[in-house]
Short mmCIF file of C-alpha atoms in Angstrom, two decimals:
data_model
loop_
_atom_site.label_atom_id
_atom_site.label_comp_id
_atom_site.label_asym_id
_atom_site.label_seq_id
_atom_site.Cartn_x
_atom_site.Cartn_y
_atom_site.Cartn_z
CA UNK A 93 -44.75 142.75 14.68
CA UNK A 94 -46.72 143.24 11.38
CA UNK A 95 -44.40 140.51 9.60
CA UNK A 96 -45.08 137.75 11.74
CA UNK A 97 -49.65 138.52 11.46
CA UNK A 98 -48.83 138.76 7.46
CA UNK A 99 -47.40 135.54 7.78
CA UNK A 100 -49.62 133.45 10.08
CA UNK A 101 -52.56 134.93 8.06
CA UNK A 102 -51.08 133.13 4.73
CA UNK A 103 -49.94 130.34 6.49
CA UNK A 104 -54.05 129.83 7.34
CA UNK A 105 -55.05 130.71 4.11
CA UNK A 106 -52.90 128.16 2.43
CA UNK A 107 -54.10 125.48 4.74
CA UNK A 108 -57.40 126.25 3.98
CA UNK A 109 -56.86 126.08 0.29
CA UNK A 110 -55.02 123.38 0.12
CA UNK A 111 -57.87 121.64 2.83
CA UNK A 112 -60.66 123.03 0.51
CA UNK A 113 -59.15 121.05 -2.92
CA UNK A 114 -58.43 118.24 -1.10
CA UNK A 115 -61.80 118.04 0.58
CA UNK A 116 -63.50 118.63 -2.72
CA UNK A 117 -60.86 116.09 -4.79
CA UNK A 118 -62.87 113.07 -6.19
CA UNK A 119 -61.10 109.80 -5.09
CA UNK A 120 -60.41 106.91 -7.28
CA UNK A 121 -60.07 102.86 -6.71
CA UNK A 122 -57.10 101.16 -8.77
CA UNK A 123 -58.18 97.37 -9.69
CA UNK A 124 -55.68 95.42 -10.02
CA UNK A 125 -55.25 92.50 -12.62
CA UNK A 126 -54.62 89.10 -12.68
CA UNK A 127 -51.56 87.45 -10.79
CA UNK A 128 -51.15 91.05 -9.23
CA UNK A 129 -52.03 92.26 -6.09
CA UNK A 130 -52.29 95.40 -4.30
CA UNK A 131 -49.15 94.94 -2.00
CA UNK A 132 -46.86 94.41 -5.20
CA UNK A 133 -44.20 97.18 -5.93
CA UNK A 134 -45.74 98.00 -9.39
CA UNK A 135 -49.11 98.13 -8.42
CA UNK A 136 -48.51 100.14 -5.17
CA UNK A 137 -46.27 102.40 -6.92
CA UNK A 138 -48.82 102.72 -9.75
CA UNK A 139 -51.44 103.98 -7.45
CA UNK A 140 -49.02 106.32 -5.15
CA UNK A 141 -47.85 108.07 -8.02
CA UNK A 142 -51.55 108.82 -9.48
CA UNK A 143 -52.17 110.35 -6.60
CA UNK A 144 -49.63 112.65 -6.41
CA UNK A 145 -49.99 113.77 -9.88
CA UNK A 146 -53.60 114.15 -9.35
CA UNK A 147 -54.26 115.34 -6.10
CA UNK A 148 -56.63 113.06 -5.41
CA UNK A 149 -56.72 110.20 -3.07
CA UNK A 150 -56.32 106.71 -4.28
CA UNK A 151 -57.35 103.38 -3.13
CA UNK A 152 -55.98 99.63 -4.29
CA UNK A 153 -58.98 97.30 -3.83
CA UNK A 154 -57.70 94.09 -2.86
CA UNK A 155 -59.78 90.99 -3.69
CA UNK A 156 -59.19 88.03 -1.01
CA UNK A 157 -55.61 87.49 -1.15
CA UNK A 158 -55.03 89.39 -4.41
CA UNK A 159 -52.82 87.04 -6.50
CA UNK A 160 -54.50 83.63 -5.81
CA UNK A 161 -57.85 84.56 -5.93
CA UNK A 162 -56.98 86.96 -9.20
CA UNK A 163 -56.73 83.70 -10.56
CA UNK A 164 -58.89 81.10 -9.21
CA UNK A 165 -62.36 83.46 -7.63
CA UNK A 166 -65.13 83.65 -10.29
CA UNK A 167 -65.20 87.19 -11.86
CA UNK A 168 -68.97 87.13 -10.67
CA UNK A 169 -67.46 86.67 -7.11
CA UNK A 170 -64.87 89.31 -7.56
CA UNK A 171 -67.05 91.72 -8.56
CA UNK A 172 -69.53 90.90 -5.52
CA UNK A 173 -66.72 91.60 -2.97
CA UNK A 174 -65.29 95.01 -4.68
CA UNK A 175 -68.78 95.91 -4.59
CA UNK A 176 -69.19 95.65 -0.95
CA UNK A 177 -66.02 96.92 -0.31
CA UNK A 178 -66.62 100.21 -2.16
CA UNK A 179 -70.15 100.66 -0.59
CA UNK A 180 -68.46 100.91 3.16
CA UNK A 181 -65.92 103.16 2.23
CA UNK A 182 -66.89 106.43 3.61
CA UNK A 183 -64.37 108.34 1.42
CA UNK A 184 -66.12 107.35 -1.55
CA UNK A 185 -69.74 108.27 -0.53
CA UNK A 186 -69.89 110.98 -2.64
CA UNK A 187 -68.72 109.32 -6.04
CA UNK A 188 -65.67 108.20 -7.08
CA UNK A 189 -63.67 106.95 -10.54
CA UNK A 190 -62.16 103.79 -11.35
CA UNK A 191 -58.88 102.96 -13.11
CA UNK A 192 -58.64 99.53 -13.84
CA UNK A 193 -56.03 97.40 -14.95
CA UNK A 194 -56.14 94.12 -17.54
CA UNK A 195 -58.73 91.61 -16.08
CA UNK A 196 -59.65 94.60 -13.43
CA UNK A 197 -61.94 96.49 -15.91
CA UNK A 198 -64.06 93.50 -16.23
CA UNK A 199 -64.22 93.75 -12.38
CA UNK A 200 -64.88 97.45 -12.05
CA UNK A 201 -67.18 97.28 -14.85
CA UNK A 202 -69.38 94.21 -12.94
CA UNK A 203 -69.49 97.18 -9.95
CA UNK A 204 -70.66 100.23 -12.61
CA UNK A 205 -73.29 97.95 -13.61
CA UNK A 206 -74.15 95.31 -11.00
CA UNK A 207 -73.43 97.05 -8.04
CA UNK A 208 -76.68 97.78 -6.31
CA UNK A 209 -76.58 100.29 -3.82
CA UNK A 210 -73.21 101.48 -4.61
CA UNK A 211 -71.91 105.10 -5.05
CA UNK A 212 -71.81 106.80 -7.92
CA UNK A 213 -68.73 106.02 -10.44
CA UNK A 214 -67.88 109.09 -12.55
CA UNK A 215 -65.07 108.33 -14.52
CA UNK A 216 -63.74 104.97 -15.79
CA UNK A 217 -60.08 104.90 -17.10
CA UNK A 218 -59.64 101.50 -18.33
CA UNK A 219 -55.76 99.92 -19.50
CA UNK A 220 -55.50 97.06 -21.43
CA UNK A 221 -58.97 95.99 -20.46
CA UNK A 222 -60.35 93.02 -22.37
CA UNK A 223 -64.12 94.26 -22.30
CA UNK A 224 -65.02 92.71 -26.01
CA UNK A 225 -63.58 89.07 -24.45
CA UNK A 226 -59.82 87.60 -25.25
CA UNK A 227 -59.09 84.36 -27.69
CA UNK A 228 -56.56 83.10 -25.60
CA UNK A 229 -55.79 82.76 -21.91
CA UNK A 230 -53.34 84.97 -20.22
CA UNK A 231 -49.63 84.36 -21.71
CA UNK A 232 -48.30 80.87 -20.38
CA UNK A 233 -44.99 80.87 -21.39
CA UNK A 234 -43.94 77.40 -22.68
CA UNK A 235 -43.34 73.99 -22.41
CA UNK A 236 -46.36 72.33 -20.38
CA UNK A 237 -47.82 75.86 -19.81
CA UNK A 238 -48.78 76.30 -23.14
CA UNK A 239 -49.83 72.47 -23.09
CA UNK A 240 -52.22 73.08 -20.36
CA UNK A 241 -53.41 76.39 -22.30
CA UNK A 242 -54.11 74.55 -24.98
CA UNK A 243 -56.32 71.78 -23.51
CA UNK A 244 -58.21 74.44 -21.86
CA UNK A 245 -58.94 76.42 -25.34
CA UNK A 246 -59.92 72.94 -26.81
CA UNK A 247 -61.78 70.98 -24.58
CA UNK A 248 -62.71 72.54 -21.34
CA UNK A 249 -62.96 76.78 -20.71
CA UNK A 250 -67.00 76.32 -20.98
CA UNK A 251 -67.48 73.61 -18.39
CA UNK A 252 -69.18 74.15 -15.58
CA UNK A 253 -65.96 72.93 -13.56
CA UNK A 254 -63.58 75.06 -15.02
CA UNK A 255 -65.77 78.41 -14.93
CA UNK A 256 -66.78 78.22 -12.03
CA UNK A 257 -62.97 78.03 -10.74
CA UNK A 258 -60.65 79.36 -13.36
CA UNK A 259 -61.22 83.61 -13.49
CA UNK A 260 -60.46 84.29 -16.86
CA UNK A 261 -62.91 81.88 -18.38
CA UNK A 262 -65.65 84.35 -17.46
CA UNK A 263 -63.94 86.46 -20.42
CA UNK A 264 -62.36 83.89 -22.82
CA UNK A 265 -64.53 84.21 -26.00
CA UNK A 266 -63.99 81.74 -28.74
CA UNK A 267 -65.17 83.01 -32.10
CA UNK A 268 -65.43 79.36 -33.49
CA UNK A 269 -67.61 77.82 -30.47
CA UNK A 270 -70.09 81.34 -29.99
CA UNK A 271 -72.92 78.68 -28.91
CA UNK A 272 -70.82 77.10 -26.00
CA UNK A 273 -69.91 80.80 -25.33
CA UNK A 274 -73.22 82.64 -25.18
CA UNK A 275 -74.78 79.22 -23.61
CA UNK A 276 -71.80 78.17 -20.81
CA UNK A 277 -69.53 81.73 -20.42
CA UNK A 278 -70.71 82.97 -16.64
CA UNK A 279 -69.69 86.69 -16.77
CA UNK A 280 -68.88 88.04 -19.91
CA UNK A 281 -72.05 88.02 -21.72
CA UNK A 282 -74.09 88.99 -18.77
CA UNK A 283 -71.67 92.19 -18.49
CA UNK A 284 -71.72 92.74 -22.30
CA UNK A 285 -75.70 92.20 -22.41
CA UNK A 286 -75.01 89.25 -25.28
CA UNK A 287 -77.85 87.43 -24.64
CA UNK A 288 -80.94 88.46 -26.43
CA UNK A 289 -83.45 87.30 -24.32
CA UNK A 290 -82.00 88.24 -21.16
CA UNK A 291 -81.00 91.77 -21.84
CA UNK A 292 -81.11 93.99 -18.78
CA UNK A 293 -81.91 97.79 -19.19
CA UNK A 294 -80.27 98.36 -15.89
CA UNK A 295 -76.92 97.83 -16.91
CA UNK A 296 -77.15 100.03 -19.55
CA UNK A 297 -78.26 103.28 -17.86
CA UNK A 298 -75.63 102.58 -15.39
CA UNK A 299 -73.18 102.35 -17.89
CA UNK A 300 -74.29 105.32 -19.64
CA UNK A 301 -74.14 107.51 -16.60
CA UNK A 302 -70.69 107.56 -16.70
CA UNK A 303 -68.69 110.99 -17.28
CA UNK A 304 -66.09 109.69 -19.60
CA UNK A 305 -65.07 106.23 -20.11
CA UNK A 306 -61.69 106.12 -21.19
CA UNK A 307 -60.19 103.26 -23.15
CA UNK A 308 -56.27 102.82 -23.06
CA UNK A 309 -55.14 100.49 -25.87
CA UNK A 310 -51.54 99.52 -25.64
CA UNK A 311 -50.02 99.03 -29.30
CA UNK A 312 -47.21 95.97 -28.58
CA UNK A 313 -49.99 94.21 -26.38
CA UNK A 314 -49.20 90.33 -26.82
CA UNK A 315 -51.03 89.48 -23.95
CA UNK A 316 -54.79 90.63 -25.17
CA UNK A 317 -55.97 88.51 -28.03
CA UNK A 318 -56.68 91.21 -30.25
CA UNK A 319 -55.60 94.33 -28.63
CA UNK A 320 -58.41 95.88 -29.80
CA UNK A 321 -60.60 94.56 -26.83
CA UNK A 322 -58.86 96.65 -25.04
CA UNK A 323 -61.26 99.35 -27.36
CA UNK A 324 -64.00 96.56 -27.69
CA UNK A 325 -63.07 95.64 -31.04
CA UNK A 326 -62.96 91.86 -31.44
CA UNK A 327 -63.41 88.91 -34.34
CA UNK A 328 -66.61 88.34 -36.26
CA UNK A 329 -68.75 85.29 -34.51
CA UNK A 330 -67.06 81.96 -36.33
CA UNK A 331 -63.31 83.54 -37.46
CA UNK A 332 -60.51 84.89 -36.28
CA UNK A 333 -60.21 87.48 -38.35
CA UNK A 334 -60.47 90.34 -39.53
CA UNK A 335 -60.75 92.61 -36.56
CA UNK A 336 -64.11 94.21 -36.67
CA UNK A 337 -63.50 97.61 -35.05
CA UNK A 338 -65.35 98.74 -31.93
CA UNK A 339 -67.93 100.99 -33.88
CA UNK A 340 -68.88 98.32 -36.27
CA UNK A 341 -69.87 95.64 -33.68
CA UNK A 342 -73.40 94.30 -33.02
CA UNK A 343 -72.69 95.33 -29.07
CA UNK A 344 -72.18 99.20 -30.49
CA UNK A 345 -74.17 99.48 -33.40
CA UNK A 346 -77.31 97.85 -31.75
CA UNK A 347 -75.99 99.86 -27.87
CA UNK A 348 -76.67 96.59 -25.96
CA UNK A 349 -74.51 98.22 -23.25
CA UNK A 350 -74.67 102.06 -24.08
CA UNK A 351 -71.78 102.62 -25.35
CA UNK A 352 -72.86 104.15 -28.68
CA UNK A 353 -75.09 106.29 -26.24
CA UNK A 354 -72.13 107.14 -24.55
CA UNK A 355 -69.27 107.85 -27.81
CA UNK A 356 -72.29 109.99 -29.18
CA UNK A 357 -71.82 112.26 -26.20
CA UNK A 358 -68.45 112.85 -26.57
CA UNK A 359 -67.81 110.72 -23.35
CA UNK A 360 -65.72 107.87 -24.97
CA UNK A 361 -61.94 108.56 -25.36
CA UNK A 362 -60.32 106.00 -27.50
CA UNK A 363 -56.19 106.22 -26.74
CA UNK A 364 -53.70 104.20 -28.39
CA UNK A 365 -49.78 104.27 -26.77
CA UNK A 366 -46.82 102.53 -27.48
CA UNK A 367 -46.07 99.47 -25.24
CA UNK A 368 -46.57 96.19 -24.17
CA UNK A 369 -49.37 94.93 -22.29
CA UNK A 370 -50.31 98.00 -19.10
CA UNK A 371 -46.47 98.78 -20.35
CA UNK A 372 -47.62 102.89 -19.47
CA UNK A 373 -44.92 105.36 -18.97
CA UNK A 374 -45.11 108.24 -16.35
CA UNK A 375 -45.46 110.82 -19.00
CA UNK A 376 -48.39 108.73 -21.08
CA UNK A 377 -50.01 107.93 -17.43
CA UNK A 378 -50.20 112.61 -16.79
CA UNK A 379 -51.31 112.85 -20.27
CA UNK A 380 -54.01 110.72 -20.51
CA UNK A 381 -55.06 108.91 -16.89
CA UNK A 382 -54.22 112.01 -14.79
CA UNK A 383 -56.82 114.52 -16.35
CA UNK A 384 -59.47 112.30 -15.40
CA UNK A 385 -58.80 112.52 -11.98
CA UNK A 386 -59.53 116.02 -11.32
CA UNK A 387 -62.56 117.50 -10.68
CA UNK A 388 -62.45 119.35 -13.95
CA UNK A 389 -62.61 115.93 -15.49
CA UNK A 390 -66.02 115.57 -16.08
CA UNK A 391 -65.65 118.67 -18.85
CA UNK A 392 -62.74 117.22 -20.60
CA UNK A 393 -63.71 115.93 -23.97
CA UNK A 394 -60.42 117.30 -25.73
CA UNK A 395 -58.71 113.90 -26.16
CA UNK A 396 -61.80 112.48 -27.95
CA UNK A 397 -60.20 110.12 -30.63
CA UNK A 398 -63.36 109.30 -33.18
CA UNK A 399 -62.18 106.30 -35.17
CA UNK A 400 -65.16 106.32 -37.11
CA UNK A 401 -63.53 106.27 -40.79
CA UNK A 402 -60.74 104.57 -39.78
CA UNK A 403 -59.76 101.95 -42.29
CA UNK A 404 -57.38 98.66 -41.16
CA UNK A 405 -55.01 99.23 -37.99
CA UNK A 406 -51.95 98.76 -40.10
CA UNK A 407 -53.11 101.94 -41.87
CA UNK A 408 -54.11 103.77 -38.36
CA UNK A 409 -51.74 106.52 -37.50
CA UNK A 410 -50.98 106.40 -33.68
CA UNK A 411 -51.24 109.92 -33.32
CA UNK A 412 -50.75 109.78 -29.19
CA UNK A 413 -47.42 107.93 -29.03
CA UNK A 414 -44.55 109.78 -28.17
CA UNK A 415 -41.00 108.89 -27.53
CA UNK A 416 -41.65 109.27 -23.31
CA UNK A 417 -43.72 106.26 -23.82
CA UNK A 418 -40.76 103.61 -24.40
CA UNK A 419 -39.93 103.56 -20.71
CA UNK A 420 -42.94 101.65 -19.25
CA UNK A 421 -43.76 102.79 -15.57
CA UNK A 422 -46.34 99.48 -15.03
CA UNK A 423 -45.41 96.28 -17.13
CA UNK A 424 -48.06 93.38 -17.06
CA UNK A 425 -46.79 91.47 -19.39
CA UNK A 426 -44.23 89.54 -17.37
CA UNK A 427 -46.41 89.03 -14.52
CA UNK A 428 -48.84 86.84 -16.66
CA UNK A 429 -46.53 83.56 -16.56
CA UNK A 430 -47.82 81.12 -14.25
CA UNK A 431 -46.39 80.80 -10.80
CA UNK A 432 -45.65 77.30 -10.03
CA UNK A 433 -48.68 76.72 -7.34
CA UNK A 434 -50.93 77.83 -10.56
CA UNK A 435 -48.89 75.63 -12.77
CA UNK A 436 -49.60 72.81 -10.49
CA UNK A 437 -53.27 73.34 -9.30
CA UNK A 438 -54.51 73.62 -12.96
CA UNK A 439 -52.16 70.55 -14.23
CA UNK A 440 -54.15 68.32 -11.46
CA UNK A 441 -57.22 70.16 -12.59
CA UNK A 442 -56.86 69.06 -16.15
CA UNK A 443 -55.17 65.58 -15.65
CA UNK A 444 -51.61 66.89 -17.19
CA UNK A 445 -48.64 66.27 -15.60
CA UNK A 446 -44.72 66.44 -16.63
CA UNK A 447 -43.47 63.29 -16.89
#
C-alpha cells in the first residue's frame, strides 16, 4: 500500500510545480503584420509554437478584421484598439511582453508608449520591424501594382486622404521630401519623437522601462527599405544612401526615444539571421525569441550584439546565422502582394485603372 501514497504524493507535487511555473510564466501578445491576420496558418502556428517552447501563454491580438484593416485602419487607430484590448485582458494584469511582427512593432510600440493606463510591457522582441520608417511601400509585385506604388511614392503618401486611409503611410519616410514627412506623416514621427517642438518626455520613459528590447534583422529582407530599420538604421535626411547605422542617428545619438538610454544598459540586443523578410526558422526563433519569454528573461544580456565600431554592412560578419536558419518557419515576404480587393480599392483611390 506504500507504492500507491509514494505515487499520489508525486503525482501532487508535480501538479503543483508545474501549476506554480505556469502561474508565475509572463504571457506575451504576438502582433501581427500587414495583410496577415491572426486566424492565418503561419501566424497561428507562429504563436502556438512560442508557447510551447516557452512555457508561457501567448495571445494573437487581432485588429478589426485583421487583413483588411492591416491595410486600410490608421496605425494611430490600430494602436488605440490593441491598447484597449490589452488593458481588459486579465491574464496580462501583471505585465506582459510583446513580439511583433513587420508593421506590428510600430503597433506594439504605439501601446509601450501611448498606451495610458495599460499594463506593464517587459520585453519587446521585434522581427523585421520598420521602427526608423521604410522608402518604399510594402512589395507590390508588378505590372499596375508597382504603377500604383509608384504614384503613391510620387505624388500622394503625405496627403491628408491617403494617410488617413492607407496604414503604411504612417511609416513611409522619404529621405528626399523630410519637410512633407515631418509636416504631413501621422504616426511615425510622433512614435519616433521627430518633431522638435513637440517632443514628449512620456514616451521616452516608457520606452526606457523596458527589460530588453530585442531587434531581429533579417539579412535577405527585400521587403524593408533598408533592412536596417529593422535595427533603426535608415538614410541621411535628402539621400538614399549610405545607410547611417542605428548608433549614428540623430534619434540615438540625441535619445529622442531612449534608446541610447536603453543600449547603454545592456537592454538592446541587436540580431542579424539569414532570411527573407520574418523568413525565421524554428531553431533561430529558440535561440533568440524564446529566451525572452521566460521569466529569467529580464537577466539575459548574453546575446548583446554592440555594433558600435562596426564599419559598412558588406564588411559586417553575421556572426548569429547558422545553417538551421535556411528553412524559414514564418515567411512574410509572399504575403505582401496585394490581394485583388486591395488592388482595386487603391486603383479607384488613385484614379488608375487597367485598361
Amino acid at each position: 500500500m506504500a507504492f500507491p501514497s509514494k505515487f499520489v504524493a508525486f503525482f501532487v507535487s508535480f501538479l503543483v510545480l508545474i501549476t506554480t511555473q505556469y502561474s508565475h510564466s509572463i504571457p506575451f501578445i504576438v502582433i501581427h503584420g500587414i495583410a496577415d491576420q491572426c486566424s492565418h496558418r503561419g501566424v497561428k502556428q507562429f504563436t502556438e509554437l512560442l508557447t510551447n517552447f516557452s512555457g508561457s501563454k501567448g495571445y494573437c491580438i487581432e485588429v478589426g478584421d485583421g487583413t483588411w484593416d492591416s491595410w486600410f485602419m490608421p496605425l494611430e487607430e490600430q494602436t488605440a484598439v490593441v491598447c484597449e484590448k490589452v488593458k481588459k485582458m486579465k491574464e496580462l494584469s501583471k505585465g506582459y511582453n510583446i513580439v511583433g511582427l513587420s508593421q506590428g512593432n510600430l503597433i506594439g510600440r504605439g501601446v509601450v508608449q501611448f498606451c495610458d493606463g495599460g499594463p506593464q510591457v517587459k520585453n519587446f522582441i521585434s522581427l523585421a520591424g520598420p521602427h526608423a520608417g521604410t522608402a518604399s511601400v510594402p512589395l507590390c509585385g508588378s505590372g499596375i501594382l508597382c504603377m500604383l506604388a509608384d504614384k503613391l511614392i510620387k505624388s500622394g503618401i503625405y496627403t491628408d486622404y491617403i494617410q488617413a486611409h492607407l496604414a503604411p503611410s504612417g511609416y513611409l519616410k522619404l529621405p528626399n521630401d523630410m519637410l512633407n514627412y515631418l509636416e504631413k506623416c501621422r504616426f511615425l514621427p510622433k512614435l519616433n519623437n521627430e518633431l522638435p517642438d513637440e517632443r514628449n518626455s512620456t514616451y521616452k520613459q516608457r520606452f526606457t522601462s523596458l527589460q530588453n528590447l530585442v531587434l531581429i534583422m533579417f539579412e535577405n529582407d527585400s521587403v524593408l527599405i533598408p533592412r536596417e530599420t529593422s535595427w533603426f538604421g535608415y538614410y541621411p535626411d535628402g539621400a538614399f544612401k549610405p545607410v547611417v547605422h542605428p548608433q549614428e542617428t540623430k534619434l540615438y545619438t540625441e535619445d529622442w526615444i531612449g534608446l541610447k538610454t536603453l543600449d547603454d544598459a545592456g537592454r538592446v540586443h541587436y540580431i542579424s539571421v539569414a532570411g527573407g523578410h520574418l523568413g525565421i526558422s524554428r531553431e533561430d526563433m529558440k535561440k533568440h525569441v524564446v529566451p525572452y519569454l521566460k521569466d529569467r528573461a529580464s537577466m539575459v544580456h548574453g546575446s548583446h550584439n554592440n555594433i558600435r565600431n562596426i564599419g559598412k554592412r558588406k564588411q559586417r560578419v553575421p556572426w548569429l546565422q547558422d545553417k538551421a536558419s535556411s528553412k524559414p518557419m514564418l515567411d512574410g515576404s509572399s504575403s505582401y502582394n496585394w490581394p485583388p480587393s486591395v488592388q482595386s480599392f487603391i486603383g479607384e483611390l488613385l484614379g488608375l485603372a487597367e485598361d
